[in-house]
Coordinates of C-alpha atoms and ligand atoms in Angstrom, one line a residue:
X1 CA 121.1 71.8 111.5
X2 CA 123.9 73.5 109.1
X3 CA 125.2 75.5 113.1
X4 CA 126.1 75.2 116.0
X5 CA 124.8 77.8 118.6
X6 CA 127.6 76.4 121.4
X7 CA 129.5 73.7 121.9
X8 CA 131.7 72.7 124.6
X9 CA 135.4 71.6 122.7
X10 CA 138.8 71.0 123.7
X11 CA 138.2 72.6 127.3
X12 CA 136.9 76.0 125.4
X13 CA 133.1 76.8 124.8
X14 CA 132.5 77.8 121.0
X15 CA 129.4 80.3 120.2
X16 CA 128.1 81.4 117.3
X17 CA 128.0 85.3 117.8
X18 CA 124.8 86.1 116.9
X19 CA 125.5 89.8 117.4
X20 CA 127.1 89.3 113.7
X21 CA 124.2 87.7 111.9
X22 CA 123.3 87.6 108.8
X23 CA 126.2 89.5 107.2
X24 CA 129.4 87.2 109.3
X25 CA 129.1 83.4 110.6
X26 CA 131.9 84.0 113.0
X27 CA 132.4 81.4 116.0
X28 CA 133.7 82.6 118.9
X29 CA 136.3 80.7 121.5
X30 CA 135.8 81.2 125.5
X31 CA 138.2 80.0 128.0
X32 CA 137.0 81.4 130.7
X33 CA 133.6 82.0 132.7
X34 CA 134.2 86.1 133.1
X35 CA 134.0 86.4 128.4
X36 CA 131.1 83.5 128.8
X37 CA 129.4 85.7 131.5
X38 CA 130.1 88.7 128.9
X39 CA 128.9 87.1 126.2
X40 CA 125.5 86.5 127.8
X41 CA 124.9 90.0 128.9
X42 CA 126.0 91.4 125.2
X43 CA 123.7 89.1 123.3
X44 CA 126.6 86.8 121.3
X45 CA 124.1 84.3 122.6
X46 CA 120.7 84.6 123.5
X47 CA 117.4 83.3 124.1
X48 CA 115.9 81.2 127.1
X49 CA 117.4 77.8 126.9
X50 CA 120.8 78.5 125.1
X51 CA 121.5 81.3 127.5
X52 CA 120.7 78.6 130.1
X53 CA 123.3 76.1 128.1
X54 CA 125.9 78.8 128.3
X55 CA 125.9 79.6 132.1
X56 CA 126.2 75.6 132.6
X57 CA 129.4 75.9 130.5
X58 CA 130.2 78.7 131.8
X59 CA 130.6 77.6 135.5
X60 CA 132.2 74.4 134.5
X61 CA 134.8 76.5 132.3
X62 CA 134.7 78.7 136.0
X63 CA 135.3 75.2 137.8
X64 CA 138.8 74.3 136.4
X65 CA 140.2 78.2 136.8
X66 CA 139.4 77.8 140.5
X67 CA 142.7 77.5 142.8
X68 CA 141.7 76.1 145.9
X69 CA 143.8 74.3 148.9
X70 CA 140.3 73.2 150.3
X71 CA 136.9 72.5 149.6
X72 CA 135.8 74.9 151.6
X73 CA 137.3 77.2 149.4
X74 CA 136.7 75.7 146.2
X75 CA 133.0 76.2 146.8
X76 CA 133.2 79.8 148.2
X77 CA 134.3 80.4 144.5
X78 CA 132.1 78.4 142.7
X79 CA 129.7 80.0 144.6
X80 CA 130.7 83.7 143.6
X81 CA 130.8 82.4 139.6
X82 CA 127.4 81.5 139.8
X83 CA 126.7 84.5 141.6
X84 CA 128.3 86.3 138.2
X85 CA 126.5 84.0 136.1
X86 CA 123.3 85.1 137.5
X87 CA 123.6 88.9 137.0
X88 CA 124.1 88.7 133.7
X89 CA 120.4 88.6 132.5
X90 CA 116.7 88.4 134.7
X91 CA 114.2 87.2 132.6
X92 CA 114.4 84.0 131.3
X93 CA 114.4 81.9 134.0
X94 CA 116.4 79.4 132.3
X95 CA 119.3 80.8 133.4
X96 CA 119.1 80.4 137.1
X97 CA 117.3 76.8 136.8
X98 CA 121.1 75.8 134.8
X99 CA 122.6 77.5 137.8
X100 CA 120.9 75.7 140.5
X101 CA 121.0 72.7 138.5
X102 CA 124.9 73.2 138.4
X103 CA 125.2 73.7 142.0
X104 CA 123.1 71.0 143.2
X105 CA 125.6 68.7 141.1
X106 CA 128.7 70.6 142.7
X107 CA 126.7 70.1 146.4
X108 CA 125.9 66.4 146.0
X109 CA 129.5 65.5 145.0
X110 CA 131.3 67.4 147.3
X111 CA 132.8 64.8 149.1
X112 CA 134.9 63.8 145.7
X113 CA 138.3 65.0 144.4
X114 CA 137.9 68.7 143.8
X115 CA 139.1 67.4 139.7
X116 CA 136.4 65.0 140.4
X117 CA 133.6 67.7 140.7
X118 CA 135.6 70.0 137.8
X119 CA 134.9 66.8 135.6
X120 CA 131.5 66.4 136.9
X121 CA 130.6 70.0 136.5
X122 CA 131.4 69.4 132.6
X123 CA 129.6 66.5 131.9
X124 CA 126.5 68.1 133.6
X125 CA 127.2 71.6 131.1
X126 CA 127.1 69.2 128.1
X127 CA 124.3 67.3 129.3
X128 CA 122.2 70.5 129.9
X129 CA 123.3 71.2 126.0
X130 CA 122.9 67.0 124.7
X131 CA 119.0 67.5 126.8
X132 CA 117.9 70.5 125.7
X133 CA 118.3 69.1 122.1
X134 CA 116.4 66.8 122.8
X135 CA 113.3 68.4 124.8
X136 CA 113.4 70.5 121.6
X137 CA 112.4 67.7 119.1
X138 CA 109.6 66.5 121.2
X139 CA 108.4 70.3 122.4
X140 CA 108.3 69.7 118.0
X141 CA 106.8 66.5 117.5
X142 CA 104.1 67.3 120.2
X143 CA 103.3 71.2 118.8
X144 CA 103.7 70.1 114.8
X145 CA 99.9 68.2 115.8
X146 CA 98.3 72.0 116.2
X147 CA 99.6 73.3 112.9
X148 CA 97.4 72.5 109.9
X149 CA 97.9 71.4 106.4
X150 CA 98.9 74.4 104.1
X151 CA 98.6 76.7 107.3
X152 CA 100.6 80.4 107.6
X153 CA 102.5 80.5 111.1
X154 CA 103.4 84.0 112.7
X155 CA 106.3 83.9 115.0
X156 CA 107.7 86.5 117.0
X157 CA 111.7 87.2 118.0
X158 CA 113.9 84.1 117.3
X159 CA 113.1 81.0 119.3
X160 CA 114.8 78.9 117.0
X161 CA 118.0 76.6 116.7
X162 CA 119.7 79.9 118.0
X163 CA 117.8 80.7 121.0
X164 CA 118.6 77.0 122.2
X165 CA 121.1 74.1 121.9
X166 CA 119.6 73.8 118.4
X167 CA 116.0 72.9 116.5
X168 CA 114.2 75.4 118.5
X169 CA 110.8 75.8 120.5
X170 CA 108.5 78.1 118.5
X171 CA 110.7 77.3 115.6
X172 CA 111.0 73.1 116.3
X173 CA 107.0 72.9 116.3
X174 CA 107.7 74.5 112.6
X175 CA 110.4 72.9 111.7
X176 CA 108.6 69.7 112.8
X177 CA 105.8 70.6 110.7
X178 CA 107.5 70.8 107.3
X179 CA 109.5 67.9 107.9
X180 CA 105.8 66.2 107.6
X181 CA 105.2 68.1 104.7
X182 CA 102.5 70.3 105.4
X183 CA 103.5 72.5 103.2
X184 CA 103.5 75.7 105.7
X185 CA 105.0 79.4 105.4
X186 CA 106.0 82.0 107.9
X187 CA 105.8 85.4 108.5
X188 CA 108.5 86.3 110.9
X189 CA 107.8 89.6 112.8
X190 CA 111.3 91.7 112.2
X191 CA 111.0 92.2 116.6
X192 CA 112.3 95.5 116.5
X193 CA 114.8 97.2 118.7
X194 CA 116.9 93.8 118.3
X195 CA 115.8 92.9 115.4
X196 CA 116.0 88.9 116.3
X197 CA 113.0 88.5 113.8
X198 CA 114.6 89.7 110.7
X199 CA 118.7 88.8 111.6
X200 CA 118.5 85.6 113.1
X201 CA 114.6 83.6 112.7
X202 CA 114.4 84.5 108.6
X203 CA 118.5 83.5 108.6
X204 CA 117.9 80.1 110.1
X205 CA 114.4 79.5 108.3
X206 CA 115.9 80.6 104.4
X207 CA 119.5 78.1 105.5
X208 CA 116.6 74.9 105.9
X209 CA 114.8 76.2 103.2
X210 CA 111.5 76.8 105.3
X211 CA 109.3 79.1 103.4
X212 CA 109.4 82.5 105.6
X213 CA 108.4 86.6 104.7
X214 CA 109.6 89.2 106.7
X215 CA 107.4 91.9 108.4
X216 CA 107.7 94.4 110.4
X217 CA 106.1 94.5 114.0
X218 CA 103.6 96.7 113.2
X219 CA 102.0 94.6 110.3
X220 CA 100.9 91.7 111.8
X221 CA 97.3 93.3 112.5
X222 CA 96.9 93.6 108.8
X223 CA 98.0 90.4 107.7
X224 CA 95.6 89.0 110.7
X225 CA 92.6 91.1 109.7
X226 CA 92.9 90.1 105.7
X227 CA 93.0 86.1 106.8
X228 CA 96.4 85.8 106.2
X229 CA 97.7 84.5 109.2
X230 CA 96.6 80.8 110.7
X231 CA 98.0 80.6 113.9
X232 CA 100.9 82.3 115.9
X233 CA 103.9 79.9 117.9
X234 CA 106.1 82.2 120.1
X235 CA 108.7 81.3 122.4
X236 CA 109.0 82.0 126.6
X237 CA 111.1 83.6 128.8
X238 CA 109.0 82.8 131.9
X239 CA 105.8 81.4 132.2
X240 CA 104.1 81.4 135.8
X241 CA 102.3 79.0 138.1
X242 CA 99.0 80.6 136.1
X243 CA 100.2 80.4 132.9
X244 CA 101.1 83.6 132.1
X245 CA 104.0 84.1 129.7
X246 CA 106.9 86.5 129.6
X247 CA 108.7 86.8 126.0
X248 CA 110.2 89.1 123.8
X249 CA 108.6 92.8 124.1
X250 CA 105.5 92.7 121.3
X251 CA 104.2 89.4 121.9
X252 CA 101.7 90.4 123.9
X253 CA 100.5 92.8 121.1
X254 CA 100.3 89.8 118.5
X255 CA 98.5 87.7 121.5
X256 CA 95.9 90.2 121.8
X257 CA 95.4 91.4 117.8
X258 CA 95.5 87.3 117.3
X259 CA 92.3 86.8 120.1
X260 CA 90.2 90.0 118.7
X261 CA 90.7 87.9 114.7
X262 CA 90.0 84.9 116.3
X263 CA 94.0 82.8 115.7
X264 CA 95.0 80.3 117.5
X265 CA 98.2 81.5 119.3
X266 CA 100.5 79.1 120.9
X267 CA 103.5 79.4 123.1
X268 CA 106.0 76.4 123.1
X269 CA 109.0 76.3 126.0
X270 CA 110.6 73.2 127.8
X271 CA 109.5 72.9 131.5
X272 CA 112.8 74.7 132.8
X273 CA 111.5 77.8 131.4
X274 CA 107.9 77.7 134.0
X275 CA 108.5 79.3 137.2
X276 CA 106.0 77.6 139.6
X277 CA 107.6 80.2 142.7
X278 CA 105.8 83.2 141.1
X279 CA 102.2 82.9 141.3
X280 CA 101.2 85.1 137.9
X281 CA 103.5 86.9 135.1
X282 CA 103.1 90.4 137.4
X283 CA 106.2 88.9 139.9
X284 CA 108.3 88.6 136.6
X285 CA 111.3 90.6 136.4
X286 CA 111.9 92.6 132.8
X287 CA 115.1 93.4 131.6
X288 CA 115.6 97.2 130.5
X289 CA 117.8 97.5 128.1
X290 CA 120.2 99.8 126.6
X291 CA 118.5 103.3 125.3
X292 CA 121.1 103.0 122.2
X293 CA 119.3 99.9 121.0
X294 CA 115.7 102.0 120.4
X295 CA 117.6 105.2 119.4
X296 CA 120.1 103.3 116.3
X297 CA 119.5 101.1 113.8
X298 CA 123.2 99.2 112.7
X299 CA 125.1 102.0 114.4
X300 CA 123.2 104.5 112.8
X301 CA 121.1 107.3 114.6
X302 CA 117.2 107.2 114.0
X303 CA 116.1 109.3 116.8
X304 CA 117.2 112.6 117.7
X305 CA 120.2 113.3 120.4
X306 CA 119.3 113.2 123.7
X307 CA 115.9 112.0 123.5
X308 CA 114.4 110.2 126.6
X309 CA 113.8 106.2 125.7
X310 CA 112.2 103.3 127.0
X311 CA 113.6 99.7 126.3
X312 CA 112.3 97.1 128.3
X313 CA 113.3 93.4 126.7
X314 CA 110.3 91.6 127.6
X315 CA 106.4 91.7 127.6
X316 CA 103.7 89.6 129.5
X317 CA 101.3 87.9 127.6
X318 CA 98.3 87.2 130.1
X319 CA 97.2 83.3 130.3
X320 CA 93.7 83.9 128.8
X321 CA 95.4 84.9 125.5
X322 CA 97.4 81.6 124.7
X323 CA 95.5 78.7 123.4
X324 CA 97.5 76.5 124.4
X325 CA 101.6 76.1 125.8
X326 CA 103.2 73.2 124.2
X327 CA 105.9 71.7 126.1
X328 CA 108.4 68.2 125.4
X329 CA 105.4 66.3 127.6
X330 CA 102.5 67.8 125.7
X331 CA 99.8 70.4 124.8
X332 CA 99.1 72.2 127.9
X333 CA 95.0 74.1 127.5
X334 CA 92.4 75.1 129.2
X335 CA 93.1 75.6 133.7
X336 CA 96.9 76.1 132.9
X337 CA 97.3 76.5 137.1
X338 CA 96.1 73.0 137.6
X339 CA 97.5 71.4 134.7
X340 CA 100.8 73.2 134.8
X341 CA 100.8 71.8 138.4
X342 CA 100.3 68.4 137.5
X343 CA 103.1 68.4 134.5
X344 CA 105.5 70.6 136.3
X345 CA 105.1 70.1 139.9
X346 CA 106.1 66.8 140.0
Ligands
LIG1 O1 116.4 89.0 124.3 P1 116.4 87.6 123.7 O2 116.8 87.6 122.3 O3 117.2 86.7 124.6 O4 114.9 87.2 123.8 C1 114.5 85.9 123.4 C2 113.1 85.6 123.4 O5 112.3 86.4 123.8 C3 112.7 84.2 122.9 O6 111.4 84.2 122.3 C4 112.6 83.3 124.2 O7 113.9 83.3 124.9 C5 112.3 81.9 123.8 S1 113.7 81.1 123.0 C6 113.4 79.5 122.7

């Protein structure tokens, strides 16, 4: 990949803002785990796994500005940065799995050094990155299989080498694909208010010269209904013990306009991003967002003053809509509570 969504250097984390893309490819510097926590909650970085990478570095950055006499105390604070960490966004669940994933580290070394654990803490924050790498190339390698020969893919938001420690989910099962040379092309939905469609997935597509055309949201019906459109790969947020799927507001719209024309449409996410606690995608928790981000477009107003607006972030596609959820152990179809139980549970 010609980026590098965040990287852990020198004691600093590094992002690439994506708040900035296209027009500037500015990288960012972090010291400390209040800016990382910021940076999370204004979108710099965003998207299930990488904002799961970033709250790992972010409480091992927190780790080393802890001053602590004791343990006792050391861990009160480490407890209050993750606390931090958490608030910043609730959908994807990626976030609190690299939380509890941090703090079960922390809890199960406790008995070191307290420079011990701080050392710990950032190996664990760069293998979270190192892993999730790697869980995207075979999430990839397993979903490439389900695309065809020649087929046109429609994705939806970014859930690409930016929305994760790089290659991507929805975006790694294409990039897969052309690396075999199937000799695919995408239509990227633009994913209006953020626009993560048109900035980011159509940036990172045109820079590995994947074949990609921009739409906006509201086309993808007509491009399904004249045969344009072979299959659809999306990204997750938060998929359920039933398989239903929480991702960027809209997706549900495409799963629904892709059953009634008959498309395959496939969701790919690593197993940190399925929440076997909630039972279906109703117990999910939607982010609303900022009313500016429906009401301007690049700082500029498209709405009238003062009107009343509804952002939320995220939709719920229902199980019976996906075809199948492809994961970095394989192609989940068919009773998704029983097979998500027998990949996942264990
Ligand atoms: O609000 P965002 O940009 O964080 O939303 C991102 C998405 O909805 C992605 O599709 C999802 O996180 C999957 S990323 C591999």
């Amino acid at each position: 990949m010609s980026f590098r969504t965040i990287e852990w250097r020198d004691n600093k984390v590094f992002m690439l803002d994506q708040t900035k893309l296209p027009g500037e490819e500015v990288y960012n510097e972090y010291g400390d785990f209040k800016s990382v926590a910021e940076a999370i909650r204004g979108m710099v970085i965003r998207g299930a796994p990488a904002i799961g990478v970033a709250a790992a570095m972010g409480i091992a950055l927190g780790a080393r500005e802890i001053v602590a006499d004791t343990h006792e105390s050391f861990f009160r604070q480490l407890s209050n940065i993750c606390d931090i960490m958490a608030g910043t966004r609730p959908t994807a669940v990626n976030l609190f799995w690299a939380i509890e994933r941090m703090k079960r580290v922390a809890e199960a070394n406790q008995e070191r050094d307290l420079n011990a654990i701080r050392e710990i803490l950032r190996l664990e924050a760069i293998a979270v990155e190192v892993e999730d790498l790697q869980i995207c190339r075979a999430i990839g390698a397993n979903g490439a299989a389900m695309i065809r020969e020649g087929s046109t893919v429609l994705t939806h938001c970014n859930a690409g080498g930016l929305a994760t420690a790089g290659y991507g989910t929805a975006l790694g099962v294409i990039r897969a694909a052309h690396e075999q040379g199937k000799n695919i092309h995408v239509f990227a939905d633009e994913t209006r208010p953020w626009l993560q469609g048109a900035r980011l997935t159509v940036w990172e597509l045109m820079k590995d010269g994947i074949p990609v055309t921009l739409i906006s949201d509201s086309m993808a019906g007509y491009f399904m209904r004249k045969g344009e459109i072979s299959c659809c790969v999306v990204g997750a947020d938060r998929i359920a013990a039933n398989g239903d799927t929480a991702n960027k507001i809209g997706t549900y719209t495409v799963a629904v306009l892709a059953k009634e024309n008959k498309i395959p449409f496939y969701v790919a996410a690593p197993l940190s991003t399925f929440d076997l606690s909630l039972e279906s995608g109703d117990g999910i928790p939607i982010e609303e967002r900022h009313s500016r981000e429906v009401t301007h477009l690049a700082g500029f107003p498209v709405a009238p003053e003062g009107v009343k607006v509804r952002n939320p972030a995220f939709d719920v596609t229902p199980a019976r809509y996906i075809t199948g959820i492809i994961t970095e152990k394989g192609v989940l179809t068919g009773d998704y509570r029983q097979r998500i139980r027998d990949m996942v549970g264990k």
